[in-house]
Short mmCIF file of C-alpha atoms in Angstrom, two decimals:
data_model
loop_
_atom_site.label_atom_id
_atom_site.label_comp_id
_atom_site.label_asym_id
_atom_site.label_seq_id
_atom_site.Cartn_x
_atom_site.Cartn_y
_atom_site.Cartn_z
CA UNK A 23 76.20 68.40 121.81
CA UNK A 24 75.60 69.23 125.47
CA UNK A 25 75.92 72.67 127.12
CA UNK A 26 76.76 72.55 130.69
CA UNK A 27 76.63 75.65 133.12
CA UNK A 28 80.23 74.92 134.23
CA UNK A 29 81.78 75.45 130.98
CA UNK A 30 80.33 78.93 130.47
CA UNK A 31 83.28 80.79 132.47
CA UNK A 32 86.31 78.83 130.60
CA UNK A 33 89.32 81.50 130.10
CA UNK A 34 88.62 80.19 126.51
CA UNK A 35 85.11 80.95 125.96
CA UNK A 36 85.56 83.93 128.25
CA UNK A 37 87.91 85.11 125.58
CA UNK A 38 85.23 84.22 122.95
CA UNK A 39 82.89 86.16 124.50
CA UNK A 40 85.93 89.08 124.32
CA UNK A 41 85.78 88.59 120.58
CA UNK A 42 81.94 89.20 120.11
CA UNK A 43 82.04 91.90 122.14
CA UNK A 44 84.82 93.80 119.85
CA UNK A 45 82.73 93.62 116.69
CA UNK A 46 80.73 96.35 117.76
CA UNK A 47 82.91 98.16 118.94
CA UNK A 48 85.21 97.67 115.52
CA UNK A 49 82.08 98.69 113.29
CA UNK A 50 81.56 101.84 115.69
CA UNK A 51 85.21 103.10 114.97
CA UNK A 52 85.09 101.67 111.17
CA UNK A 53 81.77 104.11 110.94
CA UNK A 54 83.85 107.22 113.01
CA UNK A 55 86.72 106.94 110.28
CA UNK A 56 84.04 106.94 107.45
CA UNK A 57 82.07 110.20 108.97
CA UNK A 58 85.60 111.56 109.88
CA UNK A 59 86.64 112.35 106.47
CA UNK A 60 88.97 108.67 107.04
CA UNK A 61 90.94 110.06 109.86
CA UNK A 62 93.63 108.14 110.42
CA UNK A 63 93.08 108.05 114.26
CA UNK A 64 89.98 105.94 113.92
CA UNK A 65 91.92 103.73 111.64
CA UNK A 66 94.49 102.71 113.43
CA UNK A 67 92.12 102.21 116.43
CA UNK A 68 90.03 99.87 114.44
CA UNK A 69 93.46 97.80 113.21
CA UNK A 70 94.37 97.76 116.80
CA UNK A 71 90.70 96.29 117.85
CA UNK A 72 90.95 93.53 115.01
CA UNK A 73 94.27 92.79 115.56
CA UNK A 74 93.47 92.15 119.44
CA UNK A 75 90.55 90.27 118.42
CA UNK A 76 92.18 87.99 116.40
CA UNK A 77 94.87 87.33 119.32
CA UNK A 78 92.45 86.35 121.95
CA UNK A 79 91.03 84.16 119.12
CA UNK A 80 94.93 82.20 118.89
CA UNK A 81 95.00 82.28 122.47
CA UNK A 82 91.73 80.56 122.85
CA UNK A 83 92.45 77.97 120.89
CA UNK A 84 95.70 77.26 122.54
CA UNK A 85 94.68 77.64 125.43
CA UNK A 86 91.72 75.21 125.10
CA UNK A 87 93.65 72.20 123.57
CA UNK A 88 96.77 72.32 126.68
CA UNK A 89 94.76 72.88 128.97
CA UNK A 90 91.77 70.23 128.09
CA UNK A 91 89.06 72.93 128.57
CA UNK A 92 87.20 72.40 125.13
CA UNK A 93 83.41 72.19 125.25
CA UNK A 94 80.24 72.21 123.69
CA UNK A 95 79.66 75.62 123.90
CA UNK A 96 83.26 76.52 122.60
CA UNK A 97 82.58 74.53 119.47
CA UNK A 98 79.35 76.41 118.49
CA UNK A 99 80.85 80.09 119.33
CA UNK A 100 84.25 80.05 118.48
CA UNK A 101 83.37 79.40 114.71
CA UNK A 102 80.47 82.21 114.59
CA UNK A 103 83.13 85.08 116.20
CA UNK A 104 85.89 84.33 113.61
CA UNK A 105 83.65 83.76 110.88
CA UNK A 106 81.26 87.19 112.10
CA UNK A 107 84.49 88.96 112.84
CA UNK A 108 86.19 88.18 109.19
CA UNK A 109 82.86 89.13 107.51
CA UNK A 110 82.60 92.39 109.42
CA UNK A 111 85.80 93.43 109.01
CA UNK A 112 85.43 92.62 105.16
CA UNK A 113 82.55 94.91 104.73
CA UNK A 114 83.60 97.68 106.91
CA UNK A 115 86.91 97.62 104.83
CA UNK A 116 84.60 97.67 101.30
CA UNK A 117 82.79 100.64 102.26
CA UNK A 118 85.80 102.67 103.32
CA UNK A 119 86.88 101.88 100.03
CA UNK A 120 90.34 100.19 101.19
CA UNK A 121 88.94 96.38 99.61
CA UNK A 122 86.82 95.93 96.22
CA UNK A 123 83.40 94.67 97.02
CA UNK A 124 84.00 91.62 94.87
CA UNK A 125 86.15 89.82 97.61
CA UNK A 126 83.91 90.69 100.23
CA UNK A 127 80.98 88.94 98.38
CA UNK A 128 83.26 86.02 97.51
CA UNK A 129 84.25 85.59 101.87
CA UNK A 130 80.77 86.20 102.61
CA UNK A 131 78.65 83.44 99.82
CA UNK A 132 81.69 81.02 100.76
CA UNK A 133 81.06 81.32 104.77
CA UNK A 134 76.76 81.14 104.12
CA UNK A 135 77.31 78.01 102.00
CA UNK A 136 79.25 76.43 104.50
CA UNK A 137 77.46 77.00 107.38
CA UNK A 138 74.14 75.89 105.16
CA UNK A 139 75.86 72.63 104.11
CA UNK A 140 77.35 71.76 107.10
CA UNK A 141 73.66 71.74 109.15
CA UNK A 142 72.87 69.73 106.09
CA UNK A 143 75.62 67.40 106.35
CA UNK A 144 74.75 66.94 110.30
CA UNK A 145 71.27 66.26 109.86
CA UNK A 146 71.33 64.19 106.69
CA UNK A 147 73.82 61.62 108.35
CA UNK A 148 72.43 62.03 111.88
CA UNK A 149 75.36 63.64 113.37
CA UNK A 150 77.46 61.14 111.80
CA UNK A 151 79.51 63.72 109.22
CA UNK A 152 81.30 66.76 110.67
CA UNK A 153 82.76 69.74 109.10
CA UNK A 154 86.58 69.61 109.65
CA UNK A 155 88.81 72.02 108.37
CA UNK A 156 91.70 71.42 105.72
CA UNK A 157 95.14 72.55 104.58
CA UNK A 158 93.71 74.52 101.53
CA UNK A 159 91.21 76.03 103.80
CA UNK A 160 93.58 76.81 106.46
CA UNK A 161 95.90 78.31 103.85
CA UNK A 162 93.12 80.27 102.50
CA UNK A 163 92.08 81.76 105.48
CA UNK A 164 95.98 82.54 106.65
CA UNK A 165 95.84 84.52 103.28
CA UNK A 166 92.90 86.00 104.15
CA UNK A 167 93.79 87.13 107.07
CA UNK A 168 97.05 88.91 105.93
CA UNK A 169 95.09 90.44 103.43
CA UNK A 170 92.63 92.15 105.87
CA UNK A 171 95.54 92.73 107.73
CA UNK A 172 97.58 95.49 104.56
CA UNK A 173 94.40 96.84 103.51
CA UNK A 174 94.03 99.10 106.73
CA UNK A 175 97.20 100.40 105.15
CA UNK A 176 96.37 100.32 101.53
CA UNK A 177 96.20 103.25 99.27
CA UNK A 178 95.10 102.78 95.75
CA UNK A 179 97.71 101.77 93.19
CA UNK A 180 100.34 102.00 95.55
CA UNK A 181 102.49 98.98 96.31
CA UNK A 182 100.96 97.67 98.99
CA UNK A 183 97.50 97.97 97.74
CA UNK A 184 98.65 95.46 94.78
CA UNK A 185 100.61 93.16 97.08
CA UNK A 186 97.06 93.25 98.78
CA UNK A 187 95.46 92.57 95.69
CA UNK A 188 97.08 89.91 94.83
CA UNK A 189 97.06 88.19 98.64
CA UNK A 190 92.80 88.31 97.96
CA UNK A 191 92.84 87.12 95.02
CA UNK A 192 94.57 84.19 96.14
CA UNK A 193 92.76 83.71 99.27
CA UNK A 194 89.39 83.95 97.18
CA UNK A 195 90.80 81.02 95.04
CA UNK A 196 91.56 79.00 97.70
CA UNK A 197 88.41 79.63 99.70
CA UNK A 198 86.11 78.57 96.55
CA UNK A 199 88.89 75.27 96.08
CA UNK A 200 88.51 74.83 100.16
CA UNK A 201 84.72 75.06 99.67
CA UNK A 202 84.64 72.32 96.25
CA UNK A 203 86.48 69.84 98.54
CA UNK A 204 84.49 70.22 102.18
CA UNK A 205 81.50 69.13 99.25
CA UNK A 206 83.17 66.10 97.75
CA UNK A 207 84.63 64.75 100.31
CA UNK A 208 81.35 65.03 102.98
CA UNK A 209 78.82 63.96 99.63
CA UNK A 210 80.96 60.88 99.20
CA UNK A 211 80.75 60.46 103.36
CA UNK A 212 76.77 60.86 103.49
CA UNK A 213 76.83 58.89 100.33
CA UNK A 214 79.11 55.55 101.76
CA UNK A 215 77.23 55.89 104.77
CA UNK A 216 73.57 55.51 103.47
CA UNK A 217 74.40 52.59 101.64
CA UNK A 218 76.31 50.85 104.65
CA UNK A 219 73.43 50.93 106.12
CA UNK A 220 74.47 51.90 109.30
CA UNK A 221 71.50 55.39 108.91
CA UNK A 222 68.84 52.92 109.36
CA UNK A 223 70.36 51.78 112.89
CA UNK A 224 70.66 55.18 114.64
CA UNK A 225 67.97 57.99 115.52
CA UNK A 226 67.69 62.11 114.60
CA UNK A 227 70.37 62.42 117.20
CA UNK A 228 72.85 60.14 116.21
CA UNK A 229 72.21 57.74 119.02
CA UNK A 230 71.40 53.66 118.76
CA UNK A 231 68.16 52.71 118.12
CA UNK A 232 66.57 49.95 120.36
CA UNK A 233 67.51 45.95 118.68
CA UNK A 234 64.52 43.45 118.94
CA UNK A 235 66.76 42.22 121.82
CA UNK A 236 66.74 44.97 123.36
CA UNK A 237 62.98 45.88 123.31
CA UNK A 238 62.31 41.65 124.31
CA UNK A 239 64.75 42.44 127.52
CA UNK A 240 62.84 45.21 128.31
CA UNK A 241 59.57 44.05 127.76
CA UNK A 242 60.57 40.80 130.09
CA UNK A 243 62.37 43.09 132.54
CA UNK A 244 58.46 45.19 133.07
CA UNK A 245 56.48 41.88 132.96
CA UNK A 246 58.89 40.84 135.95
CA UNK A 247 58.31 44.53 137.91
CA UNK A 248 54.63 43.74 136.88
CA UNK A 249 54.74 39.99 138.51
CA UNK A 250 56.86 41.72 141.67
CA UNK A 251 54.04 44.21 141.97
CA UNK A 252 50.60 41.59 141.67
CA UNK A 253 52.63 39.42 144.53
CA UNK A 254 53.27 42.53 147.03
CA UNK A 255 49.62 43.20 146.62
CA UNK A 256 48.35 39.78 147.50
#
């Protein structure tokens, strides 16, 4: 990966940098509807912060593939604010009492694991193997998401805290499915690719090692500078 200055200011990263910025600000009002004997205010100020948060993170995306302004640095950040963002909002929802702790655990040991893995995956096959999303984790996080989504609205045993229920349970499913097949699929891919051979032919970094050809070239190519430079002397 290479991070260059002029990709910093991209309306897409820009709006990355948007989404950081609105997890603070999302835990401060989550924390003001706690302290506030749950006041609905707060509440519906947080959903409003999430929910913009989440549309600057469709935008971004969007906006990045039409417009051919995907980078380095887009790659890297993008992934920790929805990730960070999801997590947060997961917790904040927990403690308010609106989502049972078990599904927050379930997001939060699913999105470790997968970020562990995948700088195992990377390093392992030199850069060779990387982390691509599928339909069943796609689905899983669409679920997710419309989950978060009712239980800002949820009040216990009500209908919409079941139909809630039920969305999370779902989404948990699919996230632990999502996370079995990223492993299978990427252990058979490190696996093929260390017995092809093809490991022993590239450095840390993914890039070509040097052939014998390639080091003879270059060895005649400095005893000719050498011979160049003896002759100029004399």
């Amino acid at each position: 990966m290479e991070f260059k200055k002029e990709d910093l200011f991209t309306i897409p990263n820009i709006l990355t940098y948007i989404r950081l910025i609105c997890i603070p600000i999302f835990i401060w009002l989550m924390v003001e509807y706690y302290l506030h004997d749950f006041t609905d205010v707060y509440m519906w100020a947080s959903f409003g912060v999430f929910l913009f948060a989440e549309v600057t993170d469709i935008c971004d995306g969007y906006i990045a593939r039409h417009f051919n302004q995907i980078s380095d640095i887009g790659k890297v950040l993008d992934p920790i604010a929805d990730k960070v963002l999801q997590c947060v909002s997961m917790l904040m929802l927990c403690i308010c009492g609106n989502i049972h702790w078990a599904f927050a655990i379930i997001i939060i040991v699913k999105e470790v694991y997968m970020g562990v893995t995948s700088k195992y995956w990377m390093r392992a096959s030199k850069r060779q193997v990387e982390q691509k999303s599928n339909k069943v984790g796609k689905a899983g996080a669409f679920i997710y998401f419309a989950g978060i989504l009712l239980s800002f609205f949820t009040k216990k045993h009500s209908i919409i805290y079941w139909v809630d229920f039920a969305l999370l349970i779902i989404g948990s499913v699919l996230a632990i499915i999502a996370a079995t097949i990223y492993t299978i699929i990427y252990q058979r891919k490190l696996k093929e690719l260390r017995e092809s051979g093809v490991l022993d032919t590239l450095d840390r970094y993914g890039n070509p090692l040097p052939t014998v050809e390639d080091r003879e070239d270059g060895s005649a190519k400095q005893d000719t500078q050498e011979n160049t430079h003896s002759e100029d002397a004399e």
